[in-house]
Amino acid sequence: MLDATRLRTPCLFDKIVSADEAATLITDGMNVGVSGFTPSGYPKKTTLALAKAIKAGKKCRINIWSGASVGPEIEETLAEVGGISGRMPYYAASNKTLSRQINTGSVTYIDQHLSHFAQQIDYGFYGDVDVAIVEAAAINADGSIVLGSGVGNTPMLVKHAKKIIVEVNTSIPLTLEGMHDIYICSKPPERTEIPIYHVGDRIGSPYVSCGLDRITCIVESDIVDHVRNLSAPDDTSKKIAANLVDFLEHEQRHGRLPQQMLPLQSGVGSIANAVLMGLAESKFEHLTMYSEILQDSVFKRLSKQMTLLRQI
Amino acid sequence: MLDATRLRTPCLFDKIVSADEAATLITDGMNVGVSGFTPSGYPKKTTLALAKAIKAGKKCRINIWSGASVGPEIEETLAEVGGISGRMPYYAASNKTLSRQINTGSVTYIDQHLSHFAQQIDYGFYGDVDVAIVEAAAINADGSIVLGSGVGNTPMLVKHAKKIIVEVNTSIPLTLEGMHDIYICSKPPERTEIPIYHVGDRIGSPYVSCGLDRITCIVESDIVDHVRNLSAPDDTSKKIAANLVDFLEHEQRHGRLPQQMLPLQSGVGSIANAVLMGLAESKFEHLTMYSEILQDSVFKRLSKQMTLLRQI
């Protein structure tokens, strides 16, 4: 139930609508931006309602813009009713219907460098962001948005969206508040370096700037992220992990790495997960880490050894 | 004749030696760093004297480290007497003797990314800088060095050199003083961005830090740089230039480039020279430019249109 811990000023309660009503904002041909990065922090209710409306006869095919792949409540459900005309910058191939539509050419797909897409939106290369649908943990009294476990291109989509639907999801723990560091780069030629010099540096805001007047409506949600499980480390990935730890310890013994280990950057997937589990059993202490995606191993195994981590 | 405009504290006059005497500092197997970048600002007297000594029987083969190619007084003259055992990071293939020795394997050559070499010297990957030979316009009272028309890896070579020979060249106009902006990057993990945001930004010193006590000796020189002439623009390169100017003007007309042109970056060689000459005949004004090497066209033709330029 939405209460004052989630909607932090009374006027926000006046914006609450049903998912069906929110879905009426989305019409044929629109560019629709969605929050999230991988199946983390993506909206669910509005796209499910839209798919239901399309199945019932609404004529609507849209372009879906995101940070990375999102969950099946968007990619697969809308594809199944023929509701997707374009997709950028990435999708999850586990969505078989969308895969088929892309491969047969009925969905226009641009597979892009994820980090380039926000700048291209900022330049307006692909047109307007007609609607942004953002899953949030809460909305502050000034309209700024508290995200959940994924950020992706949400800040840029919100910056440009003509209408904004916020799905406030009561299943997101409010303890996530404060973990984000939201920063939007200036466009070239005013672009400067991203001034992160150490893992713990903070350069932006914990919230996505928005403004109360720009929030068109709010939909209550409690659907949890449809995450994909990683396979448990097998013997090969365990051996890879052991070799890497051995290499790092060897370099440290020979003075080519400092005793206080340099920041690590972890990748994504089962092998990265296994490597991080291997590090958990190493002698390293006070590790610092950058990562695009934080996987179970970081939280379950490495927290005793990890001083700072930063998702980038 | 060296006077107080070139040697700016009396004790420097006590360090003046002949080129023959300076050459005795260089012995078999040494790593010898030289100033300059392309045939600009490289030392000449000491290496000519060393070649003469080798021809007269001195047993001496050395590794030559530079910023880029240098002039024939180093590369060709020493190669002709078999005085070069190794060469990094680049050489001019117009030196036929050195080319042959490299291709037959009697000279060990590493052809490197020029911008990586200074960091590798800083890490000590290739061993010590036994001697640095630096051509200079003048030496300040604090020992800091006023360079001529080339910088290259001179600051890093001076930072690490065990002995430093400065060739003060009276043919270098002192009007060059102040044009340099000498900056040494910190080693990773302390490396930050190079904080140049606009062509006119200055981030370092006009001089190479050295210190009087580190200058082993001074050799007077008046040999001018052995520069290579660029071929005059032919019809093809003139057409390339016209096409580029047309493209830039077209983009400006359509609002995709701002009216105040963005900074340019020019390359090296006859075509780049022709393109810059084409820009000189364009309607562009107040141009700003970065360049690795500044060619005749910039000074002869573009100076009326160029507000700022920066060699990088």
Coordinates of C-alpha atoms in Angstrom, one line a residue:
Chain A
M1 CA 0.0 0.0 0.0
L2 CA 1.4 3.4 -1.0
D3 CA 1.9 5.6 2.1
A4 CA 3.9 8.7 3.1
T5 CA 7.2 6.7 3.2
R6 CA 6.8 6.1 -0.6
L7 CA 4.9 9.3 -1.7
R8 CA 6.5 12.0 0.3
T9 CA 4.2 14.9 -0.3
P10 CA 0.3 14.7 -0.2
C11 CA -0.3 15.9 -3.8
L12 CA 1.4 12.8 -5.2
F13 CA -1.5 10.7 -3.9
D14 CA -3.8 12.6 -6.4
K15 CA -1.7 11.3 -9.2
I16 CA -2.4 7.6 -8.5
V17 CA -4.2 5.8 -11.3
S18 CA -4.7 2.2 -12.3
A19 CA -2.3 0.5 -14.7
D20 CA -5.0 0.3 -17.3
E21 CA -5.5 4.1 -17.1
A22 CA -1.7 4.7 -17.3
A23 CA -1.5 2.5 -20.4
T24 CA -3.9 4.8 -22.2
L25 CA -1.2 7.4 -22.3
I26 CA 0.8 5.2 -24.7
T27 CA -0.4 5.4 -28.3
D28 CA 0.7 4.0 -31.6
G29 CA 4.1 5.0 -32.9
M30 CA 5.4 6.4 -29.6
N31 CA 9.0 6.2 -28.4
V32 CA 8.7 4.8 -24.9
G33 CA 11.6 4.8 -22.5
V34 CA 11.7 2.3 -19.6
S35 CA 13.8 2.3 -16.5
G36 CA 16.0 -0.6 -15.4
F37 CA 19.2 -2.3 -16.4
T38 CA 19.0 -6.1 -16.9
P39 CA 15.9 -7.5 -15.2
S40 CA 16.5 -5.0 -12.3
G41 CA 14.4 -1.9 -11.7
Y42 CA 12.2 -2.1 -14.8
P43 CA 8.5 -1.2 -14.8
K44 CA 6.0 -4.0 -15.1
K45 CA 2.4 -3.0 -14.5
T46 CA 1.9 -0.5 -17.3
T47 CA 3.3 -2.6 -20.0
L48 CA 1.3 -5.6 -18.9
A49 CA -1.8 -3.5 -19.0
L50 CA -0.8 -2.1 -22.4
A51 CA -0.4 -5.7 -23.7
K52 CA -3.8 -6.6 -22.4
A53 CA -5.3 -3.6 -24.2
I54 CA -3.6 -4.4 -27.4
K55 CA -4.9 -8.0 -27.1
A56 CA -8.4 -6.6 -26.7
G57 CA -8.1 -4.6 -29.9
K58 CA -6.0 -1.4 -29.2
K59 CA -3.9 -0.6 -32.3
C60 CA -0.5 0.2 -30.8
R61 CA 3.1 -0.6 -31.8
I62 CA 5.8 1.3 -30.0
N63 CA 9.6 1.7 -29.9
I64 CA 11.0 0.6 -26.6
W65 CA 14.2 2.3 -25.3
S66 CA 15.9 1.1 -22.2
G67 CA 19.3 0.9 -20.5
A68 CA 20.0 -2.7 -21.3
S69 CA 17.8 -5.8 -21.5
V70 CA 14.8 -5.6 -19.2
G71 CA 12.3 -8.2 -18.0
P72 CA 9.7 -10.4 -19.8
E73 CA 6.8 -8.2 -18.6
I74 CA 8.0 -5.7 -21.2
E75 CA 10.0 -7.5 -23.9
E76 CA 8.1 -10.7 -24.2
T77 CA 4.6 -9.8 -23.2
L78 CA 4.5 -6.8 -25.6
A79 CA 6.2 -8.8 -28.4
E80 CA 3.6 -11.6 -28.0
V81 CA 0.8 -9.2 -28.9
G82 CA 2.8 -7.5 -31.7
G83 CA 3.1 -4.3 -29.7
I84 CA 6.8 -3.7 -30.4
S85 CA 7.9 -1.9 -33.6
G86 CA 11.5 -0.9 -32.5
R87 CA 13.9 -1.8 -29.8
M88 CA 17.1 -0.1 -28.6
P89 CA 19.8 -0.5 -27.4
Y90 CA 19.8 -4.2 -26.3
Y91 CA 17.4 -7.0 -25.5
A92 CA 17.6 -10.4 -23.8
A93 CA 17.7 -13.2 -26.4
S94 CA 15.9 -15.4 -23.9
N95 CA 12.8 -13.6 -25.1
K96 CA 12.0 -16.0 -27.9
T97 CA 9.1 -14.1 -29.5
L98 CA 11.0 -10.8 -29.6
S99 CA 14.1 -12.6 -31.0
R100 CA 12.1 -14.1 -33.8
Q101 CA 10.4 -10.8 -34.6
I102 CA 13.8 -9.1 -34.7
N103 CA 15.3 -11.8 -36.9
T104 CA 12.5 -11.8 -39.4
G105 CA 12.6 -8.0 -39.6
S106 CA 9.2 -7.2 -38.1
V107 CA 10.8 -5.4 -35.2
T108 CA 13.5 -2.8 -36.1
Y109 CA 16.4 -3.4 -33.7
I110 CA 19.6 -1.4 -33.2
D111 CA 22.2 -3.3 -31.1
Q112 CA 24.3 -0.5 -29.7
H113 CA 27.1 0.2 -27.3
L114 CA 25.0 0.7 -24.2
S115 CA 27.1 3.7 -23.0
H116 CA 26.5 5.6 -26.2
F117 CA 22.7 5.5 -26.1
A118 CA 22.1 8.2 -23.4
Q119 CA 24.2 10.7 -25.4
Q120 CA 22.3 9.9 -28.6
I121 CA 19.0 10.4 -26.7
D122 CA 20.4 13.7 -25.4
Y123 CA 21.2 14.9 -29.0
G124 CA 17.7 13.9 -30.1
F125 CA 19.1 11.6 -32.8
Y126 CA 16.1 9.2 -32.6
G127 CA 13.4 11.7 -31.9
D128 CA 11.4 12.5 -28.8
V129 CA 10.9 10.4 -25.7
D130 CA 7.1 10.5 -25.8
V131 CA 6.6 8.6 -22.5
A132 CA 9.0 7.4 -19.8
I133 CA 7.9 4.6 -17.5
V134 CA 10.0 4.5 -14.3
E135 CA 10.0 2.0 -11.6
A136 CA 10.8 3.7 -8.3
A137 CA 11.1 2.9 -4.6
A138 CA 9.7 6.3 -3.6
I139 CA 9.1 9.9 -4.8
N140 CA 10.4 12.8 -2.8
A141 CA 8.5 15.9 -1.9
D142 CA 10.4 17.8 -4.7
G143 CA 9.4 15.2 -7.3
S144 CA 12.9 13.6 -7.4
I145 CA 12.8 9.9 -7.8
V146 CA 14.3 7.2 -5.6
L147 CA 15.2 4.3 -7.8
G148 CA 15.5 0.6 -6.9
S149 CA 18.2 -1.8 -7.9
G150 CA 18.8 -0.6 -11.5
V151 CA 19.6 2.8 -13.1
G152 CA 20.5 2.4 -16.7
N153 CA 19.4 5.3 -18.9
T154 CA 16.6 6.4 -16.5
P155 CA 18.1 9.8 -15.7
M156 CA 18.4 10.7 -19.5
L157 CA 14.9 9.3 -20.3
V158 CA 13.4 11.3 -17.5
K159 CA 15.3 14.4 -18.6
H160 CA 13.6 14.3 -22.0
A161 CA 10.3 12.6 -21.5
K162 CA 7.1 14.5 -22.4
K163 CA 5.1 12.3 -20.0
I164 CA 6.3 10.3 -17.1
I165 CA 4.6 7.3 -15.5
V166 CA 6.1 6.3 -12.2
E167 CA 5.5 2.8 -10.9
V168 CA 6.1 2.9 -7.2
N169 CA 6.9 -0.6 -6.2
T170 CA 6.3 -1.4 -2.6
S171 CA 8.4 -4.6 -2.8
I172 CA 11.6 -2.5 -3.2
P173 CA 13.2 -2.1 0.3
L174 CA 13.7 1.6 1.2
T175 CA 17.1 0.6 2.6
L176 CA 18.3 1.0 -1.0
E177 CA 17.8 4.8 -0.7
G178 CA 21.1 6.7 -0.8
M179 CA 23.1 4.0 -2.8
H180 CA 22.7 5.7 -6.1
D181 CA 25.0 8.5 -7.5
I182 CA 23.1 10.0 -10.4
Y183 CA 25.2 12.1 -12.8
I184 CA 24.5 13.2 -16.3
C185 CA 27.4 14.1 -18.5
S186 CA 27.3 17.4 -20.5
K187 CA 27.1 17.1 -24.3
P188 CA 30.3 17.7 -26.2
P189 CA 32.0 20.1 -26.7
E190 CA 31.2 20.9 -23.0
R191 CA 31.8 17.3 -22.0
T192 CA 34.5 17.0 -19.3
E193 CA 35.9 13.9 -17.5
I194 CA 33.6 12.0 -15.2
P195 CA 35.4 13.0 -12.0
I196 CA 35.5 9.7 -10.3
Y197 CA 39.0 9.1 -9.1
H198 CA 38.4 6.6 -6.3
V199 CA 35.8 3.9 -5.8
G200 CA 34.1 5.9 -3.0
D201 CA 33.9 9.2 -4.7
R202 CA 30.4 10.7 -5.1
I203 CA 29.8 13.1 -7.9
G204 CA 26.0 13.4 -8.3
S205 CA 22.7 13.0 -6.4
P206 CA 21.1 10.0 -4.8
Y207 CA 17.9 10.8 -6.7
V208 CA 16.8 11.3 -10.3
S209 CA 15.8 15.0 -10.8
C210 CA 12.3 15.3 -12.0
G211 CA 9.9 17.8 -10.5
L212 CA 6.4 17.2 -9.3
D213 CA 4.8 18.9 -12.3
R214 CA 6.5 16.5 -14.8
I215 CA 5.1 13.3 -13.1
T216 CA 2.0 12.5 -15.2
C217 CA 0.7 9.7 -13.0
I218 CA 1.7 7.1 -10.5
V219 CA 0.9 3.4 -10.6
E220 CA 1.2 1.2 -7.5
S221 CA 3.1 -2.1 -8.0
D222 CA 4.4 -4.9 -6.0
I223 CA 5.6 -7.2 -8.8
V224 CA 9.2 -8.3 -8.0
D225 CA 12.0 -8.3 -10.6
H226 CA 12.1 -11.4 -12.8
V227 CA 15.8 -12.1 -12.3
R228 CA 17.7 -14.8 -14.1
N229 CA 19.6 -17.2 -11.9
L230 CA 23.2 -17.7 -12.5
S231 CA 24.4 -21.3 -12.8
A232 CA 26.5 -22.4 -9.8
P233 CA 30.3 -22.4 -10.4
D234 CA 31.4 -25.6 -12.1
D235 CA 34.9 -27.1 -11.9
T236 CA 36.1 -25.1 -14.9
S237 CA 35.0 -21.7 -13.6
K238 CA 36.4 -22.6 -10.1
K239 CA 39.8 -23.4 -11.8
I240 CA 39.7 -20.1 -13.7
A241 CA 39.0 -18.3 -10.4
A242 CA 41.9 -20.2 -8.6
N243 CA 44.3 -19.3 -11.5
L244 CA 43.3 -15.6 -11.3
V245 CA 43.7 -15.4 -7.5
D246 CA 47.1 -17.2 -7.8
F247 CA 48.2 -14.7 -10.5
L248 CA 47.2 -11.7 -8.4
E249 CA 48.9 -13.1 -5.3
H250 CA 52.0 -13.9 -7.3
E251 CA 52.2 -10.3 -8.7
Q252 CA 51.8 -9.0 -5.2
R253 CA 54.6 -11.2 -3.8
H254 CA 56.9 -9.9 -6.5
G255 CA 56.1 -6.3 -5.8
R256 CA 54.4 -5.6 -9.1
L257 CA 51.0 -5.0 -7.4
P258 CA 50.8 -3.0 -4.2
Q259 CA 50.0 -4.7 -0.9
Q260 CA 46.8 -2.8 -0.8
M261 CA 45.2 -4.3 -3.9
L262 CA 44.2 -1.9 -6.7
P263 CA 40.5 -1.5 -7.5
L264 CA 39.0 -4.5 -9.2
Q265 CA 36.4 -4.4 -12.0
S266 CA 34.2 -7.4 -12.3
G267 CA 32.3 -8.5 -15.3
V268 CA 28.9 -10.3 -15.7
G269 CA 28.0 -13.9 -15.8
S270 CA 28.7 -17.3 -14.2
I271 CA 32.5 -17.1 -14.6
A272 CA 32.7 -13.6 -13.1
N273 CA 30.5 -14.8 -10.3
A274 CA 32.9 -17.8 -9.7
V275 CA 35.9 -15.5 -9.8
L276 CA 34.5 -13.3 -7.2
M277 CA 33.7 -16.4 -5.1
G278 CA 37.3 -17.3 -5.5
L279 CA 38.4 -13.9 -4.3
A280 CA 36.2 -14.5 -1.2
E281 CA 38.4 -17.4 -0.3
S282 CA 41.7 -15.5 -0.9
K283 CA 43.8 -13.7 1.6
F284 CA 43.0 -10.3 0.1
E285 CA 41.4 -7.7 2.4
H286 CA 39.8 -4.3 2.0
L287 CA 39.1 -4.8 -1.6
T288 CA 37.5 -2.1 -3.7
M289 CA 35.6 -2.8 -6.8
Y290 CA 33.8 -1.2 -9.8
S291 CA 31.2 -3.2 -11.6
E292 CA 28.6 -2.8 -14.3
I293 CA 26.4 -5.3 -12.5
L294 CA 26.6 -6.5 -8.9
Q295 CA 26.0 -10.2 -8.6
D296 CA 25.1 -12.5 -5.7
S297 CA 28.8 -13.3 -5.0
V298 CA 29.6 -9.7 -4.1
F299 CA 26.9 -9.5 -1.5
K300 CA 26.9 -13.1 -0.2
R301 CA 30.6 -13.9 -0.2
L302 CA 32.7 -10.8 -0.5
S303 CA 31.1 -8.4 1.9
K304 CA 33.5 -9.3 4.6
Q305 CA 36.5 -8.4 2.4
M306 CA 35.0 -5.5 0.5
T307 CA 35.4 -2.0 1.8
L308 CA 33.8 -0.1 -1.1
L309 CA 32.1 -1.0 -4.3
R310 CA 30.7 1.1 -7.0
Q311 CA 28.4 0.1 -9.8
I312 CA 29.2 2.0 -13.0
Chain B
M1 CA 78.4 32.8 -28.4
L2 CA 76.9 31.7 -25.1
D3 CA 76.0 34.7 -22.9
A4 CA 73.8 35.6 -20.0
T5 CA 70.7 35.5 -22.2
R6 CA 71.3 31.8 -22.7
L7 CA 73.0 30.8 -19.4
R8 CA 71.2 32.7 -16.8
T9 CA 73.4 32.2 -13.8
P10 CA 77.2 32.5 -13.7
C11 CA 77.9 28.9 -12.5
L12 CA 76.5 27.5 -15.7
F13 CA 79.5 28.9 -17.6
D14 CA 81.8 26.6 -15.5
K15 CA 79.9 23.6 -17.0
I16 CA 80.8 24.4 -20.7
V17 CA 82.8 21.7 -22.3
S18 CA 83.7 20.7 -25.9
A19 CA 81.4 18.3 -27.7
D20 CA 84.3 15.8 -27.7
E21 CA 84.6 16.0 -24.0
A22 CA 80.8 15.6 -23.6
A23 CA 80.9 12.5 -25.8
T24 CA 83.3 10.8 -23.4
L25 CA 80.4 10.5 -20.9
I26 CA 78.7 8.1 -23.2
T27 CA 80.0 4.5 -23.0
D28 CA 79.3 1.1 -24.5
G29 CA 75.8 -0.3 -23.7
M30 CA 74.3 2.9 -22.3
N31 CA 70.7 3.9 -22.7
V32 CA 70.9 7.5 -24.1
G33 CA 67.8 9.7 -24.3
V34 CA 67.7 12.6 -26.7
S35 CA 65.4 15.6 -26.9
G36 CA 63.3 16.5 -29.9
F37 CA 60.3 15.4 -31.9
T38 CA 60.7 14.8 -35.6
P39 CA 63.8 16.8 -36.8
S40 CA 62.9 19.6 -34.4
G41 CA 64.8 20.3 -31.2
Y42 CA 67.2 17.3 -31.3
P43 CA 70.8 17.5 -30.1
K44 CA 73.5 17.4 -32.8
K45 CA 77.0 18.2 -31.5
T46 CA 77.5 15.5 -29.0
T47 CA 76.4 12.6 -31.2
L48 CA 78.5 13.9 -34.1
A49 CA 81.5 13.9 -31.7
L50 CA 80.6 10.4 -30.5
A51 CA 80.4 9.1 -34.1
K52 CA 83.9 10.7 -34.7
A53 CA 85.3 9.0 -31.6
I54 CA 83.8 5.6 -32.6
K55 CA 85.2 6.0 -36.1
A56 CA 88.6 6.6 -34.5
G57 CA 88.4 3.4 -32.5
K58 CA 86.1 3.9 -29.4
K59 CA 84.1 0.8 -28.8
C60 CA 80.6 2.0 -28.1
R61 CA 77.2 0.9 -29.2
I62 CA 74.2 2.5 -27.5
N63 CA 70.4 2.4 -27.3
I64 CA 68.8 5.7 -28.4
W65 CA 65.5 6.7 -26.9
S66 CA 63.7 9.7 -28.2
G67 CA 60.2 11.3 -28.6
A68 CA 59.8 10.4 -32.3
S69 CA 62.2 10.4 -35.2
V70 CA 65.1 12.8 -34.9
G71 CA 67.6 14.2 -37.4
P72 CA 70.4 12.5 -39.3
E73 CA 73.1 13.9 -36.9
I74 CA 71.9 11.2 -34.5
E75 CA 70.2 8.4 -36.4
E76 CA 72.3 8.2 -39.6
T77 CA 75.7 9.4 -38.4
L78 CA 75.8 7.0 -35.5
A79 CA 74.3 4.1 -37.6
E80 CA 77.1 4.6 -40.2
V81 CA 79.8 3.9 -37.6
G82 CA 77.9 1.0 -36.1
G83 CA 77.2 3.0 -32.9
I84 CA 73.5 2.1 -32.4
S85 CA 72.5 -1.2 -30.8
G86 CA 68.9 -0.3 -30.0
R87 CA 66.3 2.3 -31.0
M88 CA 62.9 3.3 -29.5
P89 CA 60.2 4.3 -30.0
Y90 CA 60.4 5.5 -33.7
Y91 CA 62.9 6.4 -36.4
A92 CA 62.8 8.1 -39.8
A93 CA 63.0 5.5 -42.6
S94 CA 64.8 8.1 -44.7
N95 CA 67.9 7.1 -42.7
K96 CA 68.9 4.3 -45.0
T97 CA 71.8 2.9 -43.0
L98 CA 69.7 2.6 -39.8
S99 CA 66.8 1.1 -41.8
R100 CA 69.1 -1.6 -43.2
Q101 CA 70.6 -2.3 -39.7
I102 CA 67.1 -2.6 -38.2
N103 CA 65.9 -4.8 -41.1
T104 CA 68.9 -7.1 -40.9
G105 CA 68.5 -7.4 -37.1
S106 CA 71.8 -5.8 -36.1
V107 CA 69.9 -3.0 -34.4
T108 CA 67.1 -3.9 -32.0
Y109 CA 64.1 -1.7 -32.8
I110 CA 60.8 -1.4 -30.9
D111 CA 58.3 0.5 -32.9
Q112 CA 55.9 1.8 -30.3
H113 CA 52.9 4.1 -29.7
L114 CA 54.8 7.3 -29.1
S115 CA 52.5 8.3 -26.3
H116 CA 53.1 5.1 -24.3
F117 CA 56.9 5.4 -24.2
A118 CA 57.2 8.1 -21.5
Q119 CA 55.1 6.1 -19.1
Q120 CA 57.2 3.0 -19.8
I121 CA 60.4 5.0 -19.1
D122 CA 58.7 6.3 -15.9
Y123 CA 58.0 2.7 -14.8
G124 CA 61.6 1.7 -15.6
F125 CA 60.5 -1.1 -17.9
Y126 CA 63.6 -0.7 -20.1
G127 CA 66.2 0.1 -17.5
D128 CA 67.9 3.4 -16.6
V129 CA 68.3 6.5 -18.6
D130 CA 72.1 6.6 -18.4
V131 CA 72.5 9.9 -20.2
A132 CA 70.1 12.5 -21.6
I133 CA 71.2 14.9 -24.3
V134 CA 69.0 17.9 -24.5
E135 CA 69.0 20.7 -27.0
A136 CA 67.9 24.0 -25.4
A137 CA 67.4 27.6 -26.2
A138 CA 68.6 28.6 -22.7
I139 CA 69.0 27.4 -19.1
N140 CA 67.4 29.4 -16.3
A141 CA 69.1 30.4 -13.0
D142 CA 67.3 27.5 -11.2
G143 CA 68.5 25.0 -13.8
S144 CA 65.2 24.6 -15.5
I145 CA 65.6 24.2 -19.3
V146 CA 64.1 26.4 -22.0
L147 CA 63.4 24.1 -25.0
G148 CA 63.3 25.0 -28.7
S149 CA 60.8 23.9 -31.3
G150 CA 60.4 20.3 -30.1
V151 CA 59.5 18.7 -26.8
G152 CA 58.8 14.9 -27.2
N153 CA 59.8 12.8 -24.2
T154 CA 62.4 15.3 -23.0
P155 CA 60.7 16.0 -19.6
M156 CA 60.6 12.3 -18.8
L157 CA 64.1 11.6 -20.0
V158 CA 65.4 14.6 -17.9
K159 CA 63.4 13.3 -14.9
H160 CA 65.2 10.0 -14.9
A161 CA 68.6 10.7 -16.4
K162 CA 71.7 10.0 -14.3
K163 CA 73.7 12.5 -16.4
I164 CA 72.5 15.4 -18.4
I165 CA 74.3 17.0 -21.3
V166 CA 72.6 20.3 -22.5
E167 CA 73.4 21.5 -26.0
V168 CA 72.6 25.2 -25.8
N169 CA 71.9 26.2 -29.4
T170 CA 72.4 29.9 -30.2
S171 CA 70.5 29.5 -33.5
I172 CA 67.2 29.0 -31.6
P173 CA 65.3 32.3 -31.3
L174 CA 64.6 33.2 -27.6
T175 CA 61.2 34.4 -28.8
L176 CA 60.1 30.7 -28.5
E177 CA 60.4 31.1 -24.7
G178 CA 57.0 30.8 -23.0
M179 CA 55.3 28.7 -25.7
H180 CA 55.8 25.4 -24.0
D181 CA 53.4 23.9 -21.4
I182 CA 55.3 21.1 -19.8
Y183 CA 53.3 18.6 -17.8
I184 CA 54.2 15.1 -16.6
C185 CA 51.3 12.7 -15.9
S186 CA 51.3 10.8 -12.6
K187 CA 51.7 7.1 -12.8
P188 CA 48.6 4.9 -12.5
P189 CA 46.8 4.4 -10.1
E190 CA 47.4 8.1 -9.3
R191 CA 46.9 9.1 -12.9
T192 CA 44.1 11.6 -13.4
E193 CA 42.8 13.3 -16.5
I194 CA 45.0 15.7 -18.4
P195 CA 43.1 18.9 -17.4
I196 CA 43.1 20.6 -20.8
Y197 CA 39.5 21.6 -21.6
H198 CA 40.1 24.4 -24.1
V199 CA 42.9 25.0 -26.6
G200 CA 44.2 27.9 -24.6
D201 CA 44.3 26.2 -21.2
R202 CA 47.8 26.0 -19.5
I203 CA 48.4 23.3 -17.0
G204 CA 52.2 23.1 -16.6
S205 CA 55.4 25.1 -16.7
P206 CA 57.1 26.8 -19.7
Y207 CA 60.3 25.0 -18.7
V208 CA 61.6 21.5 -18.1
S209 CA 62.3 21.1 -14.4
C210 CA 65.9 20.0 -13.9
G211 CA 68.1 21.7 -11.2
L212 CA 71.6 23.1 -11.6
D213 CA 73.3 20.2 -9.8
R214 CA 71.8 17.7 -12.3
I215 CA 73.3 19.3 -15.4
T216 CA 76.6 17.5 -16.0
C217 CA 77.9 19.7 -18.7
I218 CA 76.9 22.2 -21.4
V219 CA 77.9 22.1 -25.1
E220 CA 77.6 25.2 -27.3
S221 CA 75.9 24.6 -30.6
D222 CA 74.7 26.6 -33.6
I223 CA 73.7 23.7 -36.0
V224 CA 70.2 24.3 -37.2
D225 CA 67.5 21.5 -37.4
H226 CA 67.8 19.3 -40.5
V227 CA 64.1 19.7 -41.4
R228 CA 62.5 17.8 -44.2
N229 CA 60.6 19.9 -46.8
L230 CA 57.0 19.0 -47.5
S231 CA 56.0 18.7 -51.1
A232 CA 53.8 21.5 -52.4
P233 CA 50.1 20.8 -52.6
D234 CA 49.2 19.0 -55.8
D235 CA 45.8 18.9 -57.5
T236 CA 44.7 15.9 -55.6
S237 CA 45.5 17.3 -52.2
K238 CA 44.0 20.6 -53.1
K239 CA 40.8 18.8 -54.1
I240 CA 40.8 17.0 -50.7
A241 CA 41.1 20.3 -49.0
A242 CA 38.3 21.9 -51.0
N243 CA 36.0 18.9 -50.2
L244 CA 36.7 19.1 -46.5
V245 CA 36.1 22.9 -46.3
D246 CA 32.9 22.4 -48.3
F247 CA 31.8 19.7 -45.9
L248 CA 32.5 21.8 -42.8
E249 CA 30.7 24.8 -44.3
H250 CA 27.7 22.6 -45.3
E251 CA 27.4 21.2 -41.7
Q252 CA 27.6 24.8 -40.4
R253 CA 24.8 26.0 -42.8
H254 CA 22.6 23.1 -41.6
G255 CA 23.2 23.9 -37.9
R256 CA 25.0 20.7 -37.1
L257 CA 28.2 22.6 -36.4
P258 CA 28.1 25.8 -34.4
Q259 CA 28.9 29.1 -36.1
Q260 CA 32.0 29.4 -33.9
M261 CA 33.8 26.4 -35.4
L262 CA 34.8 23.7 -32.9
P263 CA 38.5 23.1 -32.3
L264 CA 40.3 21.4 -35.2
Q265 CA 43.0 18.8 -34.9
S266 CA 45.4 18.6 -37.8
G267 CA 47.6 15.7 -38.8
V268 CA 51.1 15.5 -40.3
G269 CA 52.3 15.5 -43.9
S270 CA 51.6 17.0 -47.3
I271 CA 47.8 16.4 -47.3
A272 CA 47.3 17.9 -43.9
N273 CA 49.4 20.8 -45.0
A274 CA 47.2 21.2 -48.1
V275 CA 44.0 21.0 -46.0
L276 CA 45.2 23.7 -43.7
M277 CA 46.0 25.9 -46.7
G278 CA 42.5 25.2 -47.9
L279 CA 41.1 26.4 -44.6
A280 CA 43.2 29.6 -45.0
E281 CA 41.1 30.4 -48.1
S282 CA 37.8 29.5 -46.3
K283 CA 35.4 31.9 -44.6
F284 CA 36.2 30.5 -41.2
E285 CA 37.4 32.9 -38.5
H286 CA 38.8 32.6 -35.0
L287 CA 39.8 29.0 -35.5
T288 CA 41.3 27.0 -32.7
M289 CA 43.5 24.0 -33.2
Y290 CA 45.3 21.1 -31.5
S291 CA 48.1 19.5 -33.4
E292 CA 50.8 16.9 -32.9
I293 CA 53.1 18.8 -35.2
L294 CA 52.7 22.4 -36.5
Q295 CA 53.6 22.7 -40.2
D296 CA 54.4 25.7 -42.4
S297 CA 50.8 26.2 -43.4
V298 CA 49.7 27.1 -39.9
F299 CA 52.3 29.8 -39.5
K300 CA 52.4 31.1 -43.1
R301 CA 48.7 30.9 -44.1
L302 CA 46.4 30.5 -41.2
S303 CA 47.8 32.9 -38.7
K304 CA 45.2 35.6 -39.7
Q305 CA 42.4 33.2 -38.9
M306 CA 43.9 31.3 -36.0
T307 CA 43.1 32.6 -32.5
L308 CA 44.7 29.8 -30.5
L309 CA 46.7 26.7 -31.3
R310 CA 48.1 24.1 -29.1
Q311 CA 50.7 21.4 -29.9
I312 CA 49.9 18.2 -28.2

